mmCIF file of C-alpha atoms in Angstrom:
data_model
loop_
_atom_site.group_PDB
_atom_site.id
_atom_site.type_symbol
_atom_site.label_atom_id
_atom_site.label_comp_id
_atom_site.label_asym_id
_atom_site.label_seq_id
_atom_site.Cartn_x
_atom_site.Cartn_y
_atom_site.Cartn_z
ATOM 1 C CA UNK A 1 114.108 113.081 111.689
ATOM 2 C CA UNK A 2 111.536 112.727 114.656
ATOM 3 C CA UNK A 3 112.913 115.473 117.515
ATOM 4 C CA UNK A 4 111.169 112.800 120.066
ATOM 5 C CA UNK A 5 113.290 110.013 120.960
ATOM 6 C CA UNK A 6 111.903 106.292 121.182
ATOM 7 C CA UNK A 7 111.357 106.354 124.702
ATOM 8 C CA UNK A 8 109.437 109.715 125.136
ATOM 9 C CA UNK A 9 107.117 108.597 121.547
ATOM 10 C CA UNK A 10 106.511 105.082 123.184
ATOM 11 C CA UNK A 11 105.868 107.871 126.527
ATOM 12 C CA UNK A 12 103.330 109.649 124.655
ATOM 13 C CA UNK A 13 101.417 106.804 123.085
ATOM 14 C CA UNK A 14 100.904 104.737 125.823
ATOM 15 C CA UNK A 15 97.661 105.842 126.379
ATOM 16 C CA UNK A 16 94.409 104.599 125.869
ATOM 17 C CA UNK A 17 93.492 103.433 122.012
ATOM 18 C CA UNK A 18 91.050 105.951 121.870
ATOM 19 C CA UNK A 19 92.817 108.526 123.689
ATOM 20 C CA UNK A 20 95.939 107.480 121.115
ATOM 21 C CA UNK A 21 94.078 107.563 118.076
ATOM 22 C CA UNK A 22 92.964 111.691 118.563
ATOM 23 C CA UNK A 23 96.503 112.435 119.634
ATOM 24 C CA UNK A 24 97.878 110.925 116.427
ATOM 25 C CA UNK A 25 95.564 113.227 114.196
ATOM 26 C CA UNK A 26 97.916 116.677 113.042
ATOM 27 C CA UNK A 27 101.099 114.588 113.764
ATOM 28 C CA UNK A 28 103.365 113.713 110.450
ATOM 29 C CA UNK A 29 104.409 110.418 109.129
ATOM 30 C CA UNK A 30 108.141 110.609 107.213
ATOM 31 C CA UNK A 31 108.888 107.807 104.825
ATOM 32 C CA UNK A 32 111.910 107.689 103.309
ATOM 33 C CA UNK A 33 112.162 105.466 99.945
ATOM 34 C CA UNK A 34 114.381 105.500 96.690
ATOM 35 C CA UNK A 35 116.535 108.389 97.925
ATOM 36 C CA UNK A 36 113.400 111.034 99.135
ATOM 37 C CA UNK A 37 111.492 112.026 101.469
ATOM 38 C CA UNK A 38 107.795 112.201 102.105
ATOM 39 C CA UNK A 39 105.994 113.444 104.613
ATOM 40 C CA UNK A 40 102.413 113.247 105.222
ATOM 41 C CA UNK A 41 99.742 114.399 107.990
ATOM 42 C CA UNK A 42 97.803 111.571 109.375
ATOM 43 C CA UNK A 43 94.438 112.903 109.277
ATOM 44 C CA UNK A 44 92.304 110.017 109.865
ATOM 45 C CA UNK A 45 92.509 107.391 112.496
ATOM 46 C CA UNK A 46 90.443 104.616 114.120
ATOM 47 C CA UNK A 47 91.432 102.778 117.324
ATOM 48 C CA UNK A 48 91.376 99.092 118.138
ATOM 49 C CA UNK A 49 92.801 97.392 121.825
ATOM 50 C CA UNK A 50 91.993 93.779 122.793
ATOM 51 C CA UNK A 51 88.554 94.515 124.751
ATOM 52 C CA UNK A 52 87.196 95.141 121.633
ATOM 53 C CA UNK A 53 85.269 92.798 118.968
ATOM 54 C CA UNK A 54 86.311 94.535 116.531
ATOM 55 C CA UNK A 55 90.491 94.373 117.068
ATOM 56 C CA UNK A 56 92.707 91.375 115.898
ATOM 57 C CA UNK A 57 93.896 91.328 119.436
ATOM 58 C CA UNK A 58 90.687 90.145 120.789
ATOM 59 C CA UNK A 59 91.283 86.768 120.408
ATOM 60 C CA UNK A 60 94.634 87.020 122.170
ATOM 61 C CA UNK A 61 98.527 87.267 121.543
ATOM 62 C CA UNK A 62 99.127 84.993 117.589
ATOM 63 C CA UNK A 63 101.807 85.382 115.686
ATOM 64 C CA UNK A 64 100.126 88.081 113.854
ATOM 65 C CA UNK A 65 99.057 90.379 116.554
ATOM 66 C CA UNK A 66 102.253 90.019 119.008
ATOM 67 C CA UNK A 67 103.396 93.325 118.422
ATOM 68 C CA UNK A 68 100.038 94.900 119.389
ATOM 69 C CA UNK A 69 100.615 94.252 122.894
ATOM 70 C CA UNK A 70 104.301 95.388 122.914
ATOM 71 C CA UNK A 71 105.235 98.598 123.817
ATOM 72 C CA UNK A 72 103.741 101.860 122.211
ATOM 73 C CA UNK A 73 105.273 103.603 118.924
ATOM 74 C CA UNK A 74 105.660 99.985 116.857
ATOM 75 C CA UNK A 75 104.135 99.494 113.330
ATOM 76 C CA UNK A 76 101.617 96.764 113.121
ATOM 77 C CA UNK A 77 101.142 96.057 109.841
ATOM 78 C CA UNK A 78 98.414 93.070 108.339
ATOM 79 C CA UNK A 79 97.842 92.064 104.776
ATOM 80 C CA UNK A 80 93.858 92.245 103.818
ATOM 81 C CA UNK A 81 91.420 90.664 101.566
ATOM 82 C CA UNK A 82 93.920 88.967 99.934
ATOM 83 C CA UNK A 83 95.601 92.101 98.264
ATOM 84 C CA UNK A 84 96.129 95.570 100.487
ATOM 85 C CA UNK A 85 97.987 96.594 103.467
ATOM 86 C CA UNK A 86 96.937 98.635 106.201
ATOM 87 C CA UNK A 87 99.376 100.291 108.458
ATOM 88 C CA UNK A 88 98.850 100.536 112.418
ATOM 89 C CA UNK A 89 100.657 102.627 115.458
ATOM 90 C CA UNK A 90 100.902 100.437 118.648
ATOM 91 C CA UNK A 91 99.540 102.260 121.527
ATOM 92 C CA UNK A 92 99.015 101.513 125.227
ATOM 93 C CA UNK A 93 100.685 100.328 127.942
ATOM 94 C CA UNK A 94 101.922 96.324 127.242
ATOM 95 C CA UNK A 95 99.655 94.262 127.376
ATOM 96 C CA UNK A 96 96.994 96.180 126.212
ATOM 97 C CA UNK A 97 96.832 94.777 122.403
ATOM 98 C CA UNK A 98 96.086 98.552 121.046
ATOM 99 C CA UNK A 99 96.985 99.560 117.850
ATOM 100 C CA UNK A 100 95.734 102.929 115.547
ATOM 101 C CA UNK A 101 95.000 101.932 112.249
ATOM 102 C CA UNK A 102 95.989 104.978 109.801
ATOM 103 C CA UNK A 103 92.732 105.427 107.427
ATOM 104 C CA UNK A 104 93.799 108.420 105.435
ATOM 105 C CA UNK A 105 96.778 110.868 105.382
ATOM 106 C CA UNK A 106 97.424 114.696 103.714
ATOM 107 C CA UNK A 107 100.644 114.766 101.814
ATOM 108 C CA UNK A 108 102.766 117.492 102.805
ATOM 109 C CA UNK A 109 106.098 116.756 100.632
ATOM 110 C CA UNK A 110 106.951 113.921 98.478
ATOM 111 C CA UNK A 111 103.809 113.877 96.299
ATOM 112 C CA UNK A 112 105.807 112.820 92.977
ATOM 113 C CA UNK A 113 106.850 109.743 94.426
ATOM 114 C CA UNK A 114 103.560 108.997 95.769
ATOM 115 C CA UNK A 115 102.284 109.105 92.783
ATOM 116 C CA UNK A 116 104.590 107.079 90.832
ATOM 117 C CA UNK A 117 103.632 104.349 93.391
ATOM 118 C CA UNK A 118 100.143 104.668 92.762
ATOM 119 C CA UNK A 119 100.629 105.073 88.988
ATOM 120 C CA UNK A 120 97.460 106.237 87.428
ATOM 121 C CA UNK A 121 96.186 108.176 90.888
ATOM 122 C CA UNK A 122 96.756 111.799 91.762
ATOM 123 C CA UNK A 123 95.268 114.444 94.493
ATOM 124 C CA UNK A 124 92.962 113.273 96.756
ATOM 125 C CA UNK A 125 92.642 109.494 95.896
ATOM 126 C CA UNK A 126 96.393 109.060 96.608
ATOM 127 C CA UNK A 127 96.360 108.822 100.323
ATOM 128 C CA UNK A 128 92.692 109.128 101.071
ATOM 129 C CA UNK A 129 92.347 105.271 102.619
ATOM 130 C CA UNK A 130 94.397 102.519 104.285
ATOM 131 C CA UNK A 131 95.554 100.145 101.038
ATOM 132 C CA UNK A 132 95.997 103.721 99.059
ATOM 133 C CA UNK A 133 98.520 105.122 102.034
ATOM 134 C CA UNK A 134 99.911 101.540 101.744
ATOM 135 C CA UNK A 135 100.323 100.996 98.493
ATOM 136 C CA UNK A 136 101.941 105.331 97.821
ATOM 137 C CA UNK A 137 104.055 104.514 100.892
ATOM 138 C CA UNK A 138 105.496 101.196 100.196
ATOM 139 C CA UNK A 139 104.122 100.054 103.377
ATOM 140 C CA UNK A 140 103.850 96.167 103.738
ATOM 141 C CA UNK A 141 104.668 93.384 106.337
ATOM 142 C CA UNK A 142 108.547 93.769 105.936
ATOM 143 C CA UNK A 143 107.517 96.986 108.171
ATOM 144 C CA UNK A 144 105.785 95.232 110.608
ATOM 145 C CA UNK A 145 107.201 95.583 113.900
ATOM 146 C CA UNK A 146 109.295 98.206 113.164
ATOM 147 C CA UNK A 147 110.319 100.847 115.741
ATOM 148 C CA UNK A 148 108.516 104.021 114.447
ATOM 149 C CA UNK A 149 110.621 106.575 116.167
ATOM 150 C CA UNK A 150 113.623 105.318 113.538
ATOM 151 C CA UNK A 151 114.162 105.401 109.780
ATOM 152 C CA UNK A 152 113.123 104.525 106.771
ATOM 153 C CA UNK A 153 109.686 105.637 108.679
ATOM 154 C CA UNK A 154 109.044 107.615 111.423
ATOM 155 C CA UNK A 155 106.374 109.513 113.557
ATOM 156 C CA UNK A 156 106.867 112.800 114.626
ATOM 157 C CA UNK A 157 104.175 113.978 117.338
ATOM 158 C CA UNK A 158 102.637 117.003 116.737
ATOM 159 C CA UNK A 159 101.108 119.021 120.240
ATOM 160 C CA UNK A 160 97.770 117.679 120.125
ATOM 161 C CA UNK A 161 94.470 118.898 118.149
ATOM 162 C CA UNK A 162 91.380 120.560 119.281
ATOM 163 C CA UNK A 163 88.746 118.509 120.510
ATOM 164 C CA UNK A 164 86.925 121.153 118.666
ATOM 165 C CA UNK A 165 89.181 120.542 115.282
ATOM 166 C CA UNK A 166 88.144 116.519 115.962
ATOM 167 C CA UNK A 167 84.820 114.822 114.580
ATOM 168 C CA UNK A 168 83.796 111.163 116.300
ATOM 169 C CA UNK A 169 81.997 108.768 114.127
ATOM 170 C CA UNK A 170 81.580 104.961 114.151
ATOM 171 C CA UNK A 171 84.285 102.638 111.939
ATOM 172 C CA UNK A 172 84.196 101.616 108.870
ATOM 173 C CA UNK A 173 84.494 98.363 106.891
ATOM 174 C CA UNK A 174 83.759 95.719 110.289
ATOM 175 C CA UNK A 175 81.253 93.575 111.177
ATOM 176 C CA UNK A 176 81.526 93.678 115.203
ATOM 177 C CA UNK A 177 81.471 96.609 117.265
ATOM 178 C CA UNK A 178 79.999 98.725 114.452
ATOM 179 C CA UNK A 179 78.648 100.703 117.212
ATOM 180 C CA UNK A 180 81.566 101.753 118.819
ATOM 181 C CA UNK A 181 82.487 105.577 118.039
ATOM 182 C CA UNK A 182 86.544 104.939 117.866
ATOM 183 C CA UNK A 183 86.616 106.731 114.523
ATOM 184 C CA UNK A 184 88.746 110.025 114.713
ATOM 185 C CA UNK A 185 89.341 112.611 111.737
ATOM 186 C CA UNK A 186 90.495 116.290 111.397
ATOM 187 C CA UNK A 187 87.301 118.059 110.698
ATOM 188 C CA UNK A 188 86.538 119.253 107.027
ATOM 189 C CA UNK A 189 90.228 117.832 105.981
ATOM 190 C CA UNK A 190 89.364 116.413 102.171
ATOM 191 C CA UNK A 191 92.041 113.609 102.511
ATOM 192 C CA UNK A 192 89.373 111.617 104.878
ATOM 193 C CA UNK A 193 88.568 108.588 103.021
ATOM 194 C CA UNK A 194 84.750 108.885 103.869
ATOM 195 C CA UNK A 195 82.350 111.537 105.356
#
């Protein structure tokens, strides 16, 4: 389990969403499910806080997006287009309606179970977008709001990248803000969903 404890992760994340979503990239996400263990490297990131068009919280606290401006190191977890999942870190300091959604991650340990999640699906495609980390990790609203420095999933921090190890693009998939370079992902890693 994570060596940080809930306080010091919430410490560390309460940051600016941008900020957050670089400092994520290199750290590992543990999921425990059916008796295992997987562990994957987030690799891809975007950031989202409530000054921006783009972010659920922009329209204020709703019963949806209340955890967003809790404390930092929470899951925030919403159910898209009628059928996928995407996973989110709460960053920031209170208030601040920031969350990191989780775009793509590199499995480190645990890939058999992945795959039986995502039957038909193997390698790259497992992991390599938000509903695919969703749907290989089990990930759906029963975890929303749930304290990410605890089992049955868990961040642990890694010391942060390399601006140098870091490329900056625009977001994928909205409609406002599609300007706005909050797109993070490890360089040359072939887990990111898109290039």
């Amino acid at each position: 389990m994570s060596s940080f404890r809930p306080e010091t992760l919430q410490q560390q994340l309460a940051v600016p969403a941008a900020e957050a979503a670089q400092r994520l990239l290199g750290s590992t996400l543990v999921r425990q499910l059916d008796g295992a263990t997987c562990r994957l490297k987030i690799v891809e990131t975007e950031a989202y806080d409530a000054s921006d068009a783009a972010s659920h919280s922009n329209w204020g606290i709703t019963p949806r997006t209340a955890v967003m401006f809790g404390p930092a190191g929470f899951a925030y977890v919403y159910f898209t287009y009628g059928r996928h999942h995407c996973f989110n870190i709460v960053t920031g300091q209170p208030g601040a309606g920031s969350a990191i959604l989780i775009r793509a991650l590199e499995p480190l340990e645990g890939v058999a179970l992945l795959e039986q999640n995502r039957p038909g699906h193997s390698g790259l495609d497992l992991t390599n977008g938000p509903a695919k980390l969703c749907q290989a990790l089990q990930i759906d609203k029963r975890l929303y709001g749930h304290d990410l420095g605890q089992p049955p999933l868990w961040l642990e921090l890694s010391p942060p990248l390399s601006r140098q190890l870091i490329t900056t693009t625009t977001r994928i998939g909205i409609s406002q803000a599609k300007d706005t370079a909050w797109r993070f992902y490890i360089t040359g890693n072939p887990y990111v969903s898109k290039l």
